[in-house]
Amino acid sequence: MLPPVTVPRARLMSPLPALTIDLIVLAGGRGSRLGGVLKPAVEVAGRTLLSRVLDARPVARHTVVVGPPAAVPAADRPPLAAYPAPSTGAPAPDPDPASPTATATALTPAAATPAAGTATPSALIWALEDPPFGGPVAGIAAGLAALEAHGAAHVEVHCEAHGATKVEANVDEPATWLLVLACDLPWGADAARLLVTAASALEEIGEQTDGVHLTDYTGHAQWLAGIYRAPALRAAVDRLGDRVNGASMRNLLSGLKLMGLMDESETGVDVDTWQDVESSTARLTGAPEARPEE
């Protein structure tokens, strides 16, 4: 692993580079430290965790969500606060039903599971690791498979519409970078911008680093807030084969040349407990965080 680096603020304010990126959002955790609730549906400052991380979609060409059927976005339905966060006194904003975010964040506990690689009405691609709750590595493997299936279907449709002899060579070719985000990152969109900017810098200088991940102030590597060269990540998954279920991210990424990116703005702060929900809500709304009585 390479030592952590920082991205100059001026570079962060510049337009995002034109990289070919697909996004995998991992939404299949058990939420055990939240009492077993559906983590993607947990609300932070009036919006679900899934909706917040999906704000990163503009940096990607395709987005696949890997998680349980209950997290499938359902078009034309309002967000379902199945497991609301503790009240902070801040009213939830009324979503614009025509906005991509509002469409993408609608959640239903009774949603049917689309076939892997099938886009939902909100244009998200849906996937689920088999068996469920197989961990983040199994989730990444499922996401990669769904992206591959979606790309194959896209080419097939293009062939039917225009004839095989007229298919463009670059129709839905595999992305060169894969952005991987856990669904429990309230500032996931900000993290995505940091990571994409770093990946662009690597491309510009010809650095053959296999990926970049956030590193928190303690020096802890945040594998699930990372951007990886697609060939390298696919090869790492293929290396594990049928051992992806229950595999660790450290095992998956071992052998890859990775760079840690210092997360000075704490964009990689995740939500694992109700205390995390409360503190993140307070940070987003500017409200004082409630503290237990001594």
Short mmCIF file of C-alpha atoms in Angstrom, two decimals:
data_model
loop_
_atom_site.label_atom_id
_atom_site.label_comp_id
_atom_site.label_asym_id
_atom_site.label_seq_id
_atom_site.Cartn_x
_atom_site.Cartn_y
_atom_site.Cartn_z
CA MET A 1 0.00 0.00 0.00
CA LEU A 2 1.17 3.50 -0.77
CA PRO A 3 1.20 6.23 1.91
CA PRO A 4 -1.97 8.38 2.17
CA VAL A 5 -2.07 11.56 0.09
CA THR A 6 -4.29 14.65 -0.02
CA VAL A 7 -6.02 16.35 -2.94
CA PRO A 8 -5.47 20.13 -3.23
CA ARG A 9 -8.64 22.11 -2.59
CA ALA A 10 -8.33 24.00 -5.89
CA ARG A 11 -8.42 20.71 -7.76
CA LEU A 12 -11.55 19.62 -5.88
CA MET A 13 -13.35 22.75 -7.08
CA SER A 14 -12.53 22.10 -10.74
CA PRO A 15 -14.93 20.25 -13.09
CA LEU A 16 -14.92 16.49 -12.77
CA PRO A 17 -12.83 14.72 -15.41
CA ALA A 18 -14.26 12.56 -18.18
CA LEU A 19 -13.47 9.07 -16.92
CA THR A 20 -15.52 6.00 -17.78
CA ILE A 21 -16.86 4.97 -14.38
CA ASP A 22 -19.49 2.51 -13.17
CA LEU A 23 -20.77 2.72 -9.60
CA ILE A 24 -21.48 -0.22 -7.29
CA VAL A 25 -23.48 0.62 -4.16
CA LEU A 26 -23.39 -2.07 -1.49
CA ALA A 27 -26.69 -2.12 0.38
CA GLY A 28 -26.85 -5.70 1.60
CA GLY A 29 -25.67 -5.50 5.21
CA ARG A 30 -27.71 -6.91 8.08
CA GLY A 31 -27.79 -3.66 10.06
CA SER A 32 -27.15 -5.68 13.22
CA ARG A 33 -25.93 -2.67 15.22
CA LEU A 34 -29.13 -0.88 14.23
CA GLY A 35 -31.30 -3.65 15.62
CA GLY A 36 -31.53 -5.50 12.32
CA VAL A 37 -33.41 -2.74 10.48
CA LEU A 38 -33.12 -2.18 6.76
CA LYS A 39 -30.08 0.11 6.66
CA PRO A 40 -30.71 1.62 3.19
CA ALA A 41 -34.08 2.90 4.45
CA VAL A 42 -32.75 4.51 7.63
CA GLU A 43 -33.26 8.27 7.47
CA VAL A 44 -30.58 10.83 8.20
CA ALA A 45 -31.74 14.47 8.21
CA GLY A 46 -34.96 13.58 6.42
CA ARG A 47 -33.48 11.45 3.64
CA THR A 48 -32.68 7.76 3.45
CA LEU A 49 -29.10 6.61 3.50
CA LEU A 50 -29.56 5.04 0.08
CA SER A 51 -30.86 8.29 -1.40
CA ARG A 52 -27.87 10.18 -0.08
CA VAL A 53 -25.25 7.81 -1.48
CA LEU A 54 -27.12 7.75 -4.80
CA ASP A 55 -26.37 11.45 -5.12
CA ALA A 56 -23.04 10.14 -6.45
CA ARG A 57 -24.73 8.82 -9.59
CA PRO A 58 -23.80 11.79 -11.83
CA VAL A 59 -20.13 10.75 -11.80
CA ALA A 60 -20.98 7.29 -13.15
CA ARG A 61 -22.25 5.85 -16.40
CA HIS A 62 -24.17 2.96 -14.82
CA THR A 63 -25.12 2.43 -11.18
CA VAL A 64 -25.86 -0.98 -9.67
CA VAL A 65 -27.33 -1.37 -6.18
CA VAL A 66 -26.54 -4.68 -4.50
CA GLY A 67 -28.96 -5.38 -1.68
CA PRO A 68 -32.17 -7.04 -0.48
CA PRO A 69 -35.46 -6.84 -2.42
CA ALA A 70 -36.80 -4.28 0.05
CA ALA A 71 -34.20 -1.78 -1.19
CA VAL A 72 -35.31 -1.91 -4.82
CA PRO A 73 -36.21 1.64 -5.88
CA ALA A 74 -39.85 1.80 -6.98
CA ALA A 75 -40.82 4.58 -9.38
CA ASP A 76 -43.77 6.82 -8.60
CA ARG A 77 -43.79 5.97 -4.90
CA PRO A 78 -42.79 8.31 -2.07
CA PRO A 79 -39.82 7.29 0.10
CA LEU A 80 -40.89 4.86 2.80
CA ALA A 81 -39.55 5.71 6.26
CA ALA A 82 -39.87 2.13 7.45
CA TYR A 83 -37.29 2.64 10.14
CA PRO A 84 -37.12 6.36 10.92
CA ALA A 85 -34.14 7.75 12.74
CA PRO A 86 -34.60 9.31 16.19
CA SER A 87 -36.40 12.63 15.91
CA THR A 88 -34.22 15.70 15.60
CA GLY A 89 -37.00 18.23 15.23
CA ALA A 90 -35.98 18.97 11.63
CA PRO A 91 -38.85 18.38 9.16
CA ALA A 92 -38.14 16.13 6.20
CA PRO A 93 -38.08 17.96 2.87
CA ASP A 94 -40.85 17.28 0.37
CA PRO A 95 -39.20 15.40 -2.51
CA ASP A 96 -39.77 16.55 -6.06
CA PRO A 97 -41.47 13.52 -7.65
CA ALA A 98 -39.93 14.41 -11.00
CA SER A 99 -36.36 14.48 -9.73
CA PRO A 100 -34.02 11.52 -10.33
CA THR A 101 -33.14 11.46 -6.65
CA ALA A 102 -36.76 11.20 -5.54
CA THR A 103 -37.37 8.41 -8.01
CA ALA A 104 -34.23 6.56 -7.00
CA THR A 105 -34.89 6.77 -3.27
CA ALA A 106 -38.40 5.34 -3.18
CA LEU A 107 -38.20 2.14 -1.14
CA THR A 108 -40.74 -0.61 -0.64
CA PRO A 109 -40.50 -3.62 1.71
CA ALA A 110 -42.55 -5.77 -0.65
CA ALA A 111 -40.63 -5.08 -3.85
CA ALA A 112 -40.01 -7.97 -6.22
CA THR A 113 -36.43 -8.71 -7.17
CA PRO A 114 -35.62 -7.92 -10.82
CA ALA A 115 -33.27 -10.20 -12.69
CA ALA A 116 -29.60 -9.39 -12.23
CA GLY A 117 -28.51 -6.73 -14.67
CA THR A 118 -32.06 -5.46 -15.19
CA ALA A 119 -32.55 -1.72 -14.81
CA THR A 120 -35.34 -0.62 -12.48
CA PRO A 121 -37.76 2.19 -13.48
CA SER A 122 -35.35 4.68 -11.91
CA ALA A 123 -32.60 3.44 -14.29
CA LEU A 124 -30.70 1.74 -11.47
CA ILE A 125 -29.39 -1.76 -12.06
CA TRP A 126 -30.37 -4.25 -9.40
CA ALA A 127 -28.36 -7.16 -8.03
CA LEU A 128 -28.28 -9.45 -4.99
CA GLU A 129 -25.43 -11.64 -3.85
CA ASP A 130 -26.24 -15.36 -3.64
CA PRO A 131 -26.60 -16.34 -0.89
CA PRO A 132 -27.72 -13.03 0.63
CA PHE A 133 -25.62 -11.37 3.35
CA GLY A 134 -22.46 -12.80 1.82
CA GLY A 135 -20.46 -9.72 2.71
CA PRO A 136 -18.98 -6.86 0.69
CA VAL A 137 -16.76 -8.99 -1.54
CA ALA A 138 -19.73 -11.14 -2.57
CA GLY A 139 -21.64 -7.91 -3.14
CA ILE A 140 -18.93 -6.54 -5.42
CA ALA A 141 -18.88 -9.82 -7.35
CA ALA A 142 -22.67 -9.62 -7.78
CA GLY A 143 -22.41 -6.00 -8.88
CA LEU A 144 -19.79 -6.83 -11.49
CA ALA A 145 -21.92 -9.68 -12.82
CA ALA A 146 -24.95 -7.39 -13.05
CA LEU A 147 -22.98 -4.74 -14.93
CA GLU A 148 -21.73 -7.38 -17.36
CA ALA A 149 -25.26 -8.71 -17.91
CA HIS A 150 -26.58 -5.19 -18.41
CA GLY A 151 -23.86 -4.42 -20.95
CA ALA A 152 -24.60 -7.61 -22.88
CA ALA A 153 -28.32 -6.81 -22.95
CA HIS A 154 -27.57 -3.27 -24.15
CA VAL A 155 -25.48 -4.57 -27.06
CA GLU A 156 -28.19 -7.10 -27.95
CA VAL A 157 -30.87 -4.41 -28.06
CA HIS A 158 -28.57 -2.18 -30.12
CA CYS A 159 -28.00 -5.03 -32.57
CA GLU A 160 -31.73 -5.63 -32.99
CA ALA A 161 -32.41 -1.94 -33.52
CA HIS A 162 -29.60 -1.14 -35.95
CA GLY A 163 -28.38 -4.42 -37.35
CA ALA A 164 -25.27 -6.30 -36.30
CA THR A 165 -23.13 -4.77 -39.03
CA LYS A 166 -23.81 -1.24 -37.77
CA VAL A 167 -23.06 -1.70 -34.08
CA GLU A 168 -20.57 0.89 -32.88
CA ALA A 169 -17.37 -0.57 -31.47
CA ASN A 170 -17.65 1.41 -28.25
CA VAL A 171 -21.27 0.59 -27.38
CA ASP A 172 -21.31 0.02 -23.63
CA GLU A 173 -17.75 -1.19 -23.40
CA PRO A 174 -16.63 -2.04 -19.85
CA ALA A 175 -15.84 0.94 -17.66
CA THR A 176 -12.19 1.64 -16.97
CA TRP A 177 -12.88 2.53 -13.33
CA LEU A 178 -15.27 1.10 -10.74
CA LEU A 179 -16.43 3.30 -7.88
CA VAL A 180 -17.44 1.26 -4.82
CA LEU A 181 -19.50 2.88 -2.07
CA ALA A 182 -21.25 1.42 0.96
CA CYS A 183 -24.86 2.55 1.31
CA ASP A 184 -24.27 3.93 4.81
CA LEU A 185 -22.25 6.99 3.77
CA PRO A 186 -24.33 10.17 4.25
CA TRP A 187 -21.58 12.13 2.44
CA GLY A 188 -21.03 9.46 -0.21
CA ALA A 189 -21.45 11.94 -3.07
CA ASP A 190 -18.68 14.12 -1.65
CA ALA A 191 -16.49 11.05 -1.20
CA ALA A 192 -17.15 10.11 -4.81
CA ARG A 193 -15.94 13.50 -6.02
CA LEU A 194 -12.74 13.16 -4.01
CA LEU A 195 -12.08 9.70 -5.39
CA VAL A 196 -12.86 10.57 -9.01
CA THR A 197 -10.57 13.60 -8.79
CA ALA A 198 -7.78 11.40 -7.45
CA ALA A 199 -8.34 8.81 -10.18
CA SER A 200 -8.15 11.56 -12.79
CA ALA A 201 -4.83 12.72 -11.37
CA LEU A 202 -3.48 9.18 -11.64
CA GLU A 203 -4.55 9.01 -15.28
CA GLU A 204 -2.93 12.36 -16.07
CA ILE A 205 0.46 11.42 -14.68
CA GLY A 206 0.36 7.88 -16.02
CA GLU A 207 0.54 6.34 -12.55
CA GLN A 208 -0.41 2.66 -12.71
CA THR A 209 -1.89 2.50 -9.22
CA ASP A 210 -4.76 0.00 -9.16
CA GLY A 211 -7.05 2.17 -7.08
CA VAL A 212 -7.64 4.83 -4.46
CA HIS A 213 -9.54 4.51 -1.19
CA LEU A 214 -10.29 6.95 1.59
CA THR A 215 -8.23 6.81 4.77
CA ASP A 216 -9.63 8.29 7.98
CA TYR A 217 -7.75 10.36 10.54
CA THR A 218 -6.74 7.22 12.47
CA GLY A 219 -5.07 5.76 9.39
CA HIS A 220 -7.84 3.20 8.88
CA ALA A 221 -8.34 2.24 5.23
CA GLN A 222 -11.95 2.59 4.05
CA TRP A 223 -12.13 -0.01 1.31
CA LEU A 224 -15.84 0.62 0.71
CA ALA A 225 -15.21 4.23 -0.21
CA GLY A 226 -12.86 3.57 -3.07
CA ILE A 227 -12.37 3.73 -6.82
CA TYR A 228 -10.53 0.90 -8.53
CA ARG A 229 -9.31 0.18 -12.03
CA ALA A 230 -11.93 -2.17 -13.45
CA PRO A 231 -9.52 -4.80 -14.85
CA ALA A 232 -7.67 -5.00 -11.53
CA LEU A 233 -10.84 -5.35 -9.45
CA ARG A 234 -12.35 -7.91 -11.81
CA ALA A 235 -9.14 -9.93 -11.72
CA ALA A 236 -9.15 -9.82 -7.92
CA VAL A 237 -12.72 -11.15 -7.82
CA ASP A 238 -11.91 -13.84 -10.38
CA ARG A 239 -8.92 -14.89 -8.29
CA LEU A 240 -11.23 -15.71 -5.37
CA GLY A 241 -13.64 -17.62 -7.58
CA ASP A 242 -16.33 -19.31 -5.50
CA ARG A 243 -14.69 -18.10 -2.28
CA VAL A 244 -16.14 -14.58 -2.46
CA ASN A 245 -18.86 -15.40 0.07
CA GLY A 246 -17.61 -14.23 3.46
CA ALA A 247 -14.25 -13.08 2.07
CA SER A 248 -12.67 -9.95 3.51
CA MET A 249 -11.93 -6.80 1.56
CA ARG A 250 -8.31 -7.11 2.67
CA ASN A 251 -8.13 -10.53 1.05
CA LEU A 252 -9.79 -9.26 -2.12
CA LEU A 253 -7.46 -6.29 -2.49
CA SER A 254 -4.24 -8.00 -1.44
CA GLY A 255 -1.70 -7.77 -4.21
CA LEU A 256 -3.21 -4.60 -5.66
CA LYS A 257 -1.23 -1.38 -5.69
CA LEU A 258 -3.54 1.01 -3.84
CA MET A 259 -3.26 4.60 -2.68
CA GLY A 260 -4.87 5.94 0.47
CA LEU A 261 -6.52 9.36 0.21
CA MET A 262 -6.64 11.33 3.45
CA ASP A 263 -10.29 12.08 4.23
CA GLU A 264 -9.75 15.46 5.84
CA SER A 265 -13.41 16.49 5.40
CA GLU A 266 -14.67 13.19 6.86
CA THR A 267 -16.73 12.41 3.78
CA GLY A 268 -16.30 8.70 4.52
CA VAL A 269 -18.03 8.81 7.90
CA ASP A 270 -20.45 5.88 7.97
CA VAL A 271 -23.58 5.05 9.94
CA ASP A 272 -23.54 1.84 11.98
CA THR A 273 -25.51 2.77 15.12
CA TRP A 274 -28.42 5.00 16.09
CA GLN A 275 -25.87 7.28 17.74
CA ASP A 276 -24.21 7.61 14.32
CA VAL A 277 -27.60 8.47 12.83
CA GLU A 278 -28.12 11.18 15.41
CA SER A 279 -24.65 12.69 15.07
CA SER A 280 -24.80 12.66 11.27
CA THR A 281 -28.22 14.28 11.33
CA ALA A 282 -26.94 16.98 13.66
CA ARG A 283 -23.97 17.63 11.40
CA LEU A 284 -26.16 17.87 8.30
CA THR A 285 -28.80 20.10 9.84
CA GLY A 286 -26.56 22.19 12.06
CA ALA A 287 -28.63 21.16 15.08
CA PRO A 288 -26.87 20.47 18.39
CA GLU A 289 -26.33 16.79 19.05
CA ALA A 290 -28.34 15.44 21.95
CA ARG A 291 -26.11 14.08 24.69
CA PRO A 292 -27.15 11.53 27.32
CA GLU A 293 -27.71 12.86 30.82
CA GLU A 294 -24.92 12.08 33.23
#
